[in-house]
Amino acid sequence: MKCKRLFQNLVIHVYPCAVFLIMLICIFFHKIKYATKGAILFPPFLLIILGSIFFLGIYSMTNYFNLKQRKIYILTFSFFLFLMQLFFVYNYYFHTDWDVEILMKFSDLYAHNQDISDYRWYFSIYPNNLFLAWIFSAIRFLAHNIGLHAHEYFVILSFQCLFNAATGYLLFCIIEKLFGDTLFSSFGYTIYVLLVGISPWVSIPYSDSMALIFPSIYIYIYIYIERDKANSFLMWFFLGICSAIGYKIKPQTFIMLIAIVLVETFDDIKRTELKKKLLNDLIIISGIIIGLYIIKSIVSTIPLTIDKNMSFGMAHFFMMGMNPVDMGVWSENDVIFSGTFATCAERNIANLHEAWNRIKDMQMIGVIKQLVRKTLTNYYNGTFSWGMEGVFFFEIFDPKNTPICGFLRSLYYTGEYADIGKYYVLWSNFEQMLWMTILFLNIFTWHVPKNKYFCTIMLSILGLTIFELLFEARARYLYIYAPLYIILAVYGFRQCIILRGNHLEKYSDMIENNQEKS
């Protein structure tokens, strides 16, 4: 029991301190040079003030519509959100390059039984993307066989819209179970729609949007296990299967499973419960192993010979994370350097050696500067660095004949298409306002209930933050964890409301006492 309290207290107290430090960096150092720096017009303080007022407005509006069957209304709205996303994406979607272009071309060839041998080098270097490529190929094959050959790309985006809308509904259910209050669930859902639901990342067919739903699934299953202990073994196994799938799509999702296992292990270490904990761990591991085996069997059907010696391991991404020239993001020179080694073992040793040399050259002050820049890269962008990957707007299609097409493109297009995206600055600053306010409210979680669910969410975000500080930095890597930040922001907002209510009550009592004395 002492270990459980110590562990939970440590996580629950470290988390708001970590977010507070992140906010200090965002507020006082946002003007320094860092990778993927966006065009933010307003200072963070002003954005947080405006965001807090905006959140109060959302809360008041949510409170005004005192609906008894909120869950049904949210489910219905999620369906309409899905349809709305489809319509929006249809109006503004485009082709981008970087890894997305490779996956799209490969899936197109593979789904139509054409030669894919030219992509051996890419999947040998990044073998984890092979499963994602298979998923895209399967969707293309399905679309092709139901007569949607000309719209295969858009069908892939349709699946991402579905996952996005489903994640919002899952978030509503999670907050309801944690808070026991549909009012704050609706409040959190509204924030989700504004930050993630209308995010254009849903139009980019890649691991970020495909994996968005997984962290929310994990925490929902974890809560559900406690409510339905009769089927707990089956749910633990299902959690393991989902974790394997999520890992193969986006490795960062696995951080959430690690957090669940750690929290569950420290939750109760009595001898009577030890066997049960170990059994749960074995069930999860067996689910992961079976899931990975199934995925391996699926991927093995792809007629592509993978050279395992070409693969880039974690040491490569750690080396990039410690690159002060490129400030911890993707580096072409580092990719070329890693590609000069014949085996994985040689590459990993060289990568670690280079990373260590960079750390020594930077010294303590340099390392701190590097971490500050990477923190800004990861956190100081409410659009999750939209438009900042490769030649992002690689191919723009002719405008659709709809009234809203021009407006949507003016919101989401940027870069060399700035003449089209005349409202992009407004949208990006609005998203920055939401994101800064969400992070700010995360600070007010020091009184969060000492239960394993909040502890798991906090530990997951801490793990993700450390991961991005050590390895390659990317704001879009935080995108899949956005629902978790929103959950904690809702609690922080709730605490502010309670503190404000208590303050007003004390102030009112003081006035009444003074009146009685007079």
Coordinates of C-alpha atoms in Angstrom, one line a residue:
M1 CA 0.0 0.0 0.0
K2 CA 2.9 2.4 0.8
C3 CA 4.4 1.7 -2.6
K4 CA 1.1 2.4 -4.3
R5 CA 0.7 5.8 -2.5
L6 CA 4.4 6.7 -3.1
F7 CA 4.2 5.9 -6.8
Q8 CA 0.8 7.7 -7.4
N9 CA 1.9 10.7 -5.4
L10 CA 5.1 10.9 -7.3
V11 CA 3.4 10.8 -10.7
I12 CA 0.5 13.1 -9.7
H13 CA 2.9 15.7 -8.3
V14 CA 5.6 15.5 -10.9
Y15 CA 3.1 15.9 -13.8
P16 CA 1.8 19.4 -13.1
C17 CA 5.4 20.5 -12.3
A18 CA 6.5 19.2 -15.7
V19 CA 3.6 21.0 -17.5
F20 CA 4.4 24.1 -15.5
L21 CA 8.0 24.0 -16.8
I22 CA 6.8 23.4 -20.3
M23 CA 4.5 26.5 -20.1
L24 CA 7.3 28.6 -18.7
I25 CA 9.4 27.6 -21.7
C26 CA 6.5 28.4 -24.1
I27 CA 5.9 31.8 -22.5
F28 CA 9.4 33.1 -22.0
F29 CA 11.4 31.4 -24.8
H30 CA 9.0 31.2 -27.7
K31 CA 10.9 33.9 -29.6
I32 CA 14.2 32.0 -29.8
K33 CA 15.0 29.9 -32.9
Y34 CA 13.7 26.4 -33.0
A35 CA 12.6 23.9 -35.7
T36 CA 9.2 24.2 -37.3
K37 CA 8.5 27.6 -35.8
G38 CA 5.0 28.7 -36.8
A39 CA 3.6 32.2 -37.4
I40 CA 1.9 32.9 -34.0
L41 CA 0.7 36.5 -33.9
F42 CA -0.3 36.8 -30.2
P43 CA 1.9 36.2 -27.1
P44 CA 1.1 33.1 -25.0
F45 CA -0.2 35.1 -22.0
L46 CA -2.8 36.8 -24.2
L47 CA -3.8 33.5 -25.8
I48 CA -4.2 31.8 -22.4
I49 CA -6.4 34.7 -21.2
L50 CA -8.5 34.7 -24.3
G51 CA -8.7 30.9 -24.3
S52 CA -9.8 30.8 -20.6
I53 CA -12.6 33.3 -21.5
F54 CA -13.5 31.1 -24.5
F55 CA -13.6 28.0 -22.4
L56 CA -15.8 29.7 -19.8
G57 CA -18.1 30.5 -22.7
I58 CA -18.2 26.9 -23.9
Y59 CA -18.9 25.7 -20.3
S60 CA -21.7 28.2 -19.9
M61 CA -23.2 27.2 -23.2
T62 CA -22.9 23.5 -22.3
N63 CA -24.5 24.1 -18.9
Y64 CA -27.3 26.1 -20.5
F65 CA -28.4 23.2 -22.7
N66 CA -29.3 20.9 -19.8
L67 CA -30.0 17.8 -21.9
K68 CA -31.0 14.6 -20.0
Q69 CA -29.8 12.2 -22.7
R70 CA -26.5 13.8 -23.5
K71 CA -24.9 10.5 -24.5
I72 CA -27.4 9.9 -27.2
Y73 CA -27.0 13.5 -28.5
I74 CA -23.2 13.2 -28.5
L75 CA -23.4 9.9 -30.4
T76 CA -25.7 11.4 -32.9
F77 CA -23.5 14.5 -33.2
S78 CA -20.4 12.2 -33.7
F79 CA -22.1 10.7 -36.7
F80 CA -22.8 14.1 -38.1
L81 CA -19.2 15.1 -37.3
F82 CA -18.1 12.1 -39.4
L83 CA -20.2 13.3 -42.3
M84 CA -19.1 16.9 -41.9
Q85 CA -15.4 15.8 -41.9
L86 CA -16.0 13.8 -45.1
F87 CA -17.5 16.9 -46.8
F88 CA -14.8 19.2 -45.5
V89 CA -12.0 16.9 -46.5
Y90 CA -13.5 16.4 -50.0
N91 CA -13.3 20.1 -50.5
Y92 CA -9.7 20.7 -49.4
Y93 CA -7.7 17.5 -49.5
F94 CA -4.5 17.4 -51.6
H95 CA -1.4 15.2 -52.1
T96 CA 1.7 15.7 -49.9
D97 CA 5.1 14.1 -50.3
W98 CA 7.6 12.9 -47.6
D99 CA 6.7 9.4 -46.3
V100 CA 3.0 9.7 -47.2
E101 CA 3.7 9.9 -50.9
I102 CA 5.8 6.7 -50.7
L103 CA 3.1 4.8 -48.8
M104 CA 0.4 6.0 -51.2
K105 CA 2.3 5.0 -54.3
F106 CA 3.2 1.6 -52.8
S107 CA -0.3 0.8 -51.7
D108 CA -1.6 1.8 -55.1
L109 CA 0.8 -0.6 -56.9
Y110 CA 0.3 -3.4 -54.4
A111 CA -3.5 -3.2 -54.4
H112 CA -3.5 -3.5 -58.2
N113 CA -0.9 -6.3 -58.4
Q114 CA 1.8 -4.2 -59.9
D115 CA 5.6 -4.2 -59.3
I116 CA 6.6 -3.0 -55.9
S117 CA 10.3 -3.9 -55.9
D118 CA 11.4 -0.3 -56.1
Y119 CA 10.2 0.2 -52.5
R120 CA 12.4 -2.5 -51.0
W121 CA 14.9 0.1 -49.8
Y122 CA 12.4 2.3 -48.0
F123 CA 10.7 -0.6 -46.0
S124 CA 14.1 -2.1 -45.3
I125 CA 15.0 1.2 -43.6
Y126 CA 11.6 1.7 -41.9
P127 CA 10.1 -1.7 -41.6
N128 CA 7.5 -0.6 -39.1
N129 CA 5.7 1.3 -41.9
L130 CA 5.1 -1.9 -43.8
F131 CA 2.0 -2.8 -41.8
L132 CA 0.5 0.6 -42.3
A133 CA 1.2 0.3 -46.0
W134 CA -0.6 -3.1 -46.0
I135 CA -3.6 -1.4 -44.3
F136 CA -3.7 1.3 -47.0
S137 CA -3.4 -1.4 -49.7
A138 CA -6.3 -3.4 -48.1
I139 CA -8.5 -0.2 -48.1
R140 CA -7.6 0.5 -51.7
F141 CA -8.4 -3.2 -52.7
L142 CA -11.8 -2.9 -50.9
A143 CA -12.6 0.4 -52.6
H144 CA -11.5 -1.0 -56.0
N145 CA -13.8 -4.0 -55.7
I146 CA -16.9 -2.1 -54.8
G147 CA -16.6 0.2 -57.8
L148 CA -14.7 3.2 -56.2
H149 CA -11.4 2.8 -58.0
A150 CA -11.2 6.5 -58.9
H151 CA -11.8 7.4 -55.2
E152 CA -9.5 5.0 -53.4
Y153 CA -7.4 7.8 -51.9
F154 CA -10.5 9.5 -50.5
V155 CA -11.8 6.2 -49.1
I156 CA -8.6 6.0 -47.0
L157 CA -9.3 9.5 -45.7
S158 CA -12.9 8.4 -45.0
F159 CA -11.6 5.7 -42.6
Q160 CA -9.5 8.4 -40.9
C161 CA -12.5 10.6 -40.5
L162 CA -14.4 7.6 -38.9
F163 CA -11.6 7.0 -36.4
N164 CA -11.5 10.7 -35.6
A165 CA -15.2 10.9 -34.9
A166 CA -15.1 7.7 -32.9
T167 CA -12.3 9.0 -30.8
G168 CA -14.3 12.0 -29.8
Y169 CA -17.2 9.8 -28.6
L170 CA -14.8 7.6 -26.7
L171 CA -13.4 10.7 -25.0
F172 CA -16.9 11.7 -24.0
C173 CA -17.4 8.3 -22.4
I174 CA -14.1 8.3 -20.7
I175 CA -14.6 11.7 -19.1
E176 CA -18.1 10.6 -18.0
K177 CA -16.8 7.5 -16.3
L178 CA -13.9 9.4 -14.6
F179 CA -16.0 12.4 -13.5
G180 CA -19.4 10.9 -13.3
D181 CA -20.7 14.0 -15.0
T182 CA -22.1 14.4 -18.5
L183 CA -21.8 18.2 -18.3
F184 CA -18.0 18.1 -18.2
S185 CA -18.0 15.3 -20.7
S186 CA -19.9 17.5 -23.1
F187 CA -17.4 20.3 -22.3
G188 CA -14.4 18.1 -23.1
Y189 CA -16.1 16.8 -26.2
T190 CA -16.6 20.3 -27.5
I191 CA -12.9 21.1 -27.0
Y192 CA -12.0 17.9 -28.8
V193 CA -14.1 18.9 -31.8
L194 CA -12.5 22.3 -32.0
L195 CA -8.9 21.1 -31.6
V196 CA -8.9 17.6 -33.2
G197 CA -12.3 17.2 -34.9
I198 CA -11.8 20.0 -37.3
S199 CA -8.0 19.4 -37.6
P200 CA -6.9 19.0 -41.2
W201 CA -4.5 16.2 -40.1
V202 CA -7.4 13.9 -40.8
S203 CA -6.8 14.5 -44.5
I204 CA -3.2 13.2 -44.4
P205 CA -3.1 9.4 -44.8
Y206 CA -0.4 8.5 -42.3
S207 CA 0.1 6.9 -38.9
D208 CA -0.9 10.0 -36.9
S209 CA -4.6 9.9 -38.0
M210 CA -4.7 6.1 -38.2
A211 CA -3.4 5.7 -34.7
L212 CA -5.4 8.6 -33.1
I213 CA -8.0 6.3 -31.6
F214 CA -5.6 3.8 -29.9
P215 CA -4.6 5.7 -26.7
S216 CA -8.3 6.4 -26.0
I217 CA -9.2 2.8 -26.6
Y218 CA -6.5 1.7 -24.1
I219 CA -7.7 3.9 -21.3
Y220 CA -11.4 3.1 -22.1
I221 CA -10.6 -0.7 -21.8
Y222 CA -8.6 -0.1 -18.7
I223 CA -11.6 1.6 -17.0
Y224 CA -14.0 -1.0 -18.4
I225 CA -12.0 -3.8 -16.8
E226 CA -12.7 -2.4 -13.4
R227 CA -16.5 -2.2 -14.2
D228 CA -16.7 -5.7 -15.6
K229 CA -14.5 -7.9 -13.6
A230 CA -16.2 -11.0 -14.9
N231 CA -14.7 -10.5 -18.3
S232 CA -11.4 -9.0 -17.1
F233 CA -9.2 -11.7 -18.6
L234 CA -10.8 -11.3 -22.0
M235 CA -10.4 -7.5 -21.8
W236 CA -6.7 -7.7 -20.8
F237 CA -6.1 -10.0 -23.7
F238 CA -7.9 -7.6 -26.1
L239 CA -5.8 -4.7 -24.7
G240 CA -2.7 -6.7 -25.6
I241 CA -4.0 -7.3 -29.2
C242 CA -4.9 -3.6 -29.6
S243 CA -1.5 -2.6 -28.2
A244 CA 0.3 -4.7 -30.8
I245 CA -1.8 -3.2 -33.7
G246 CA -1.2 0.3 -32.3
Y247 CA 2.5 -0.2 -31.9
K248 CA 2.9 -1.4 -35.5
I249 CA 1.0 1.7 -36.8
K250 CA 2.5 4.3 -34.4
P251 CA 5.2 3.1 -31.9
Q252 CA 4.4 6.0 -29.5
T253 CA 1.1 4.4 -28.6
F254 CA 2.9 1.7 -26.8
I255 CA 3.9 4.2 -24.1
M256 CA 0.3 4.1 -22.9
L257 CA 0.5 0.4 -22.4
I258 CA 3.7 0.6 -20.5
A259 CA 2.1 3.2 -18.2
I260 CA -0.9 0.9 -17.7
V261 CA 1.3 -2.0 -16.7
L262 CA 3.4 0.1 -14.4
V263 CA 0.4 1.6 -12.6
E264 CA -1.4 -1.7 -12.4
T265 CA 1.8 -3.3 -10.9
F266 CA 2.1 -0.7 -8.2
D267 CA -1.6 -0.4 -7.6
D268 CA -1.7 -3.2 -5.0
I269 CA 1.3 -5.4 -4.3
K270 CA -0.1 -7.5 -1.5
R271 CA 0.8 -11.2 -1.7
T272 CA -2.8 -12.2 -2.2
E273 CA -3.0 -9.9 -5.2
L274 CA 0.5 -10.6 -6.6
K275 CA -0.5 -13.8 -8.5
K276 CA -3.4 -11.9 -10.1
K277 CA -1.2 -9.1 -11.2
L278 CA 1.3 -11.4 -12.7
L279 CA -1.5 -13.3 -14.4
N280 CA -2.8 -10.1 -15.9
D281 CA 0.6 -9.2 -17.2
L282 CA 1.0 -12.6 -18.8
I283 CA -2.4 -12.2 -20.5
I284 CA -1.4 -8.8 -21.9
I285 CA 2.0 -10.2 -23.1
S286 CA 0.2 -13.2 -24.7
G287 CA -2.1 -10.8 -26.5
I288 CA 0.8 -8.7 -27.7
I289 CA 2.7 -11.8 -28.9
I290 CA -0.3 -13.2 -30.7
G291 CA -1.1 -9.7 -32.2
L292 CA 2.5 -9.3 -33.4
Y293 CA 2.5 -12.8 -34.8
I294 CA -0.7 -12.1 -36.8
I295 CA 0.7 -8.9 -38.1
K296 CA 3.9 -10.6 -39.1
S297 CA 1.9 -13.2 -40.9
I298 CA 0.0 -10.6 -42.8
V299 CA 3.1 -8.6 -43.7
S300 CA 4.9 -11.7 -44.9
T301 CA 2.3 -12.1 -47.6
I302 CA 3.7 -8.9 -49.3
P303 CA 6.1 -10.1 -52.0
L304 CA 8.9 -7.8 -50.9
T305 CA 12.3 -8.9 -49.6
I306 CA 13.3 -6.8 -46.6
D307 CA 17.0 -6.4 -45.8
K308 CA 17.1 -6.3 -42.0
N309 CA 20.6 -4.9 -41.9
M310 CA 19.3 -1.7 -43.5
S311 CA 16.8 -0.8 -40.7
F312 CA 17.3 2.3 -38.6
G313 CA 16.9 1.6 -34.9
M314 CA 16.3 3.8 -31.9
A315 CA 20.0 4.8 -31.8
H316 CA 19.5 6.6 -35.1
F317 CA 16.6 8.6 -33.8
F318 CA 18.4 9.3 -30.6
M319 CA 21.3 10.7 -32.6
M320 CA 18.9 12.9 -34.6
G321 CA 17.4 14.1 -31.3
M322 CA 20.8 15.2 -30.2
N323 CA 21.6 17.0 -33.4
P324 CA 22.1 20.7 -32.5
V325 CA 22.4 21.9 -36.1
D326 CA 18.9 20.6 -37.1
M327 CA 17.6 21.2 -33.5
G328 CA 16.5 17.6 -32.9
V329 CA 14.2 17.1 -35.8
W330 CA 14.6 15.0 -39.0
S331 CA 18.0 15.4 -40.5
E332 CA 19.0 14.4 -44.1
N333 CA 22.7 14.4 -43.1
D334 CA 22.0 11.9 -40.3
V335 CA 20.0 9.7 -42.6
I336 CA 22.9 9.7 -45.0
F337 CA 25.4 9.0 -42.2
S338 CA 23.3 6.0 -40.9
G339 CA 23.0 4.6 -44.4
T340 CA 26.7 4.2 -44.8
F341 CA 26.9 1.2 -42.4
A342 CA 26.4 -2.3 -43.6
T343 CA 24.8 -3.9 -40.5
C344 CA 22.4 -2.8 -37.8
A345 CA 25.0 -3.5 -35.1
E346 CA 27.6 -1.3 -36.7
R347 CA 25.0 1.4 -37.3
N348 CA 23.7 1.4 -33.7
I349 CA 27.2 1.6 -32.3
A350 CA 28.1 4.5 -34.7
N351 CA 24.8 6.3 -33.9
L352 CA 25.3 6.1 -30.1
H353 CA 28.9 7.2 -30.5
E354 CA 27.9 10.2 -32.6
A355 CA 25.1 11.1 -30.2
W356 CA 27.5 10.9 -27.2
N357 CA 30.0 13.1 -29.0
R358 CA 27.3 15.7 -29.7
I359 CA 26.3 15.7 -26.1
K360 CA 29.9 16.2 -25.0
D361 CA 30.4 19.0 -27.5
M362 CA 27.2 20.8 -26.5
Q363 CA 28.1 20.5 -22.8
M364 CA 25.5 21.1 -20.1
I365 CA 24.4 24.5 -21.3
G366 CA 24.1 23.3 -24.9
V367 CA 22.1 20.3 -23.9
I368 CA 19.7 22.5 -21.9
K369 CA 19.3 24.8 -25.0
Q370 CA 18.7 21.7 -27.2
L371 CA 16.0 20.5 -24.8
V372 CA 14.4 23.9 -24.6
R373 CA 14.3 24.1 -28.5
K374 CA 12.8 20.6 -28.7
T375 CA 10.2 21.4 -26.1
L376 CA 9.1 24.4 -28.2
T377 CA 9.1 22.2 -31.3
N378 CA 6.9 19.6 -29.6
Y379 CA 4.6 21.9 -27.6
Y380 CA 4.5 25.4 -29.0
N381 CA 2.2 24.6 -32.0
G382 CA -1.5 24.2 -31.6
T383 CA -1.8 22.9 -35.2
F384 CA 0.7 20.1 -34.4
S385 CA 3.1 21.6 -37.0
W386 CA 0.6 21.5 -39.9
G387 CA 2.3 22.1 -43.2
M388 CA 5.8 21.6 -42.0
E389 CA 6.7 18.2 -43.4
G390 CA 8.7 18.1 -46.7
V391 CA 6.9 19.7 -49.7
F392 CA 3.7 19.6 -47.8
F393 CA 1.3 20.9 -50.5
F394 CA 2.8 18.7 -53.2
E395 CA -0.2 18.5 -55.5
I396 CA -3.3 20.8 -55.2
F397 CA -6.4 19.7 -57.0
D398 CA -8.9 22.0 -58.9
P399 CA -11.4 23.6 -56.5
K400 CA -14.7 21.7 -56.0
N401 CA -17.9 23.3 -57.1
T402 CA -19.3 23.8 -53.6
P403 CA -20.0 27.0 -51.6
I404 CA -17.6 26.2 -48.8
C405 CA -14.6 25.0 -50.8
G406 CA -12.8 28.3 -51.1
F407 CA -13.3 29.1 -47.4
L408 CA -11.9 25.8 -46.2
R409 CA -8.8 26.1 -48.5
S410 CA -8.3 29.6 -47.2
L411 CA -8.3 28.2 -43.6
Y412 CA -5.9 25.2 -44.2
Y413 CA -3.6 26.1 -47.0
T414 CA -0.4 27.8 -46.3
G415 CA 3.2 28.1 -47.5
E416 CA 3.5 28.8 -51.2
Y417 CA -0.3 28.8 -51.4
A418 CA -0.5 31.7 -48.9
D419 CA -2.5 33.7 -51.5
I420 CA -5.2 31.0 -51.2
G421 CA -4.8 30.4 -47.5
K422 CA -5.6 34.0 -46.5
Y423 CA -7.4 32.9 -43.3
Y424 CA -4.7 30.4 -42.2
V425 CA -3.2 32.7 -39.7
L426 CA -6.5 33.1 -38.0
W427 CA -7.2 29.4 -37.8
S428 CA -3.6 28.5 -36.7
N429 CA -3.7 31.2 -33.9
F430 CA -7.2 30.0 -32.8
E431 CA -5.8 26.4 -32.5
Q432 CA -2.8 27.8 -30.7
M433 CA -5.1 29.5 -28.2
L434 CA -7.0 26.3 -27.6
W435 CA -3.7 24.3 -27.1
M436 CA -2.0 26.8 -24.8
T437 CA -5.2 27.0 -22.7
I438 CA -5.3 23.2 -22.5
L439 CA -1.7 23.0 -21.4
F440 CA -2.3 25.8 -18.9
L441 CA -5.3 23.9 -17.4
N442 CA -3.2 20.8 -17.1
I443 CA -1.2 22.6 -14.4
F444 CA -4.2 22.6 -12.1
T445 CA -4.2 18.8 -11.7
W446 CA -2.2 18.6 -8.5
H447 CA -5.5 17.7 -6.6
V448 CA -6.5 15.1 -9.1
P449 CA -8.1 12.0 -7.4
K450 CA -5.4 9.5 -6.5
N451 CA -6.7 6.7 -8.7
K452 CA -4.9 4.6 -11.2
Y453 CA -6.7 6.1 -14.2
F454 CA -5.6 9.7 -13.8
C455 CA -2.2 8.4 -12.8
T456 CA -2.0 6.3 -16.0
I457 CA -2.9 9.3 -18.2
M458 CA -0.3 11.5 -16.5
L459 CA 2.4 8.8 -16.7
S460 CA 1.6 8.3 -20.4
I461 CA 2.1 12.0 -21.2
L462 CA 5.2 12.2 -19.1
G463 CA 6.6 9.2 -21.0
L464 CA 5.7 10.7 -24.3
T465 CA 7.4 14.0 -23.4
I466 CA 10.6 12.3 -22.3
F467 CA 10.5 10.2 -25.5
E468 CA 10.2 13.3 -27.7
L469 CA 13.0 15.1 -25.8
L470 CA 15.4 12.2 -26.2
F471 CA 14.6 11.2 -29.7
E472 CA 13.4 12.9 -32.9
A473 CA 11.1 15.9 -32.0
R474 CA 7.8 16.3 -33.8
A475 CA 4.7 18.2 -32.7
R476 CA 2.4 15.9 -34.7
Y477 CA 3.6 13.0 -32.4
L478 CA 1.6 14.6 -29.7
Y479 CA -1.5 14.6 -31.9
I480 CA -2.5 11.1 -31.0
Y481 CA -2.4 11.9 -27.3
A482 CA -4.4 15.1 -27.6
P483 CA -7.5 13.4 -26.1
L484 CA -5.5 12.7 -22.9
Y485 CA -4.4 16.3 -22.6
I486 CA -8.0 17.3 -22.9
I487 CA -9.1 14.9 -20.2
L488 CA -6.7 16.5 -17.7
A489 CA -7.5 20.0 -18.9
V490 CA -11.2 19.3 -18.2
Y491 CA -10.2 18.3 -14.6
G492 CA -8.0 21.4 -14.3
F493 CA -10.9 23.6 -15.5
R494 CA -13.2 21.9 -13.1
Q495 CA -10.8 22.7 -10.2
C496 CA -10.7 26.3 -11.3
I497 CA -14.5 26.4 -11.3
I498 CA -14.6 24.9 -7.8
L499 CA -12.0 27.2 -6.4
R500 CA -13.8 30.2 -7.9
G501 CA -17.1 29.0 -6.4
N502 CA -15.5 28.6 -2.9
H503 CA -13.8 32.0 -3.2
L504 CA -17.2 33.7 -4.1
E505 CA -18.9 31.8 -1.3
K506 CA -16.3 33.0 1.3
Y507 CA -16.5 36.5 -0.1
S508 CA -20.3 36.4 0.2
D509 CA -20.2 35.1 3.8
M510 CA -17.7 37.9 4.7
I511 CA -20.1 40.5 3.3
E512 CA -23.0 39.1 5.2
N513 CA -20.9 39.0 8.5
N514 CA -19.9 42.7 8.0
Q515 CA -23.5 43.7 7.4
E516 CA -24.6 41.9 10.6
K517 CA -21.9 43.7 12.6
S518 CA -22.9 47.0 11.2

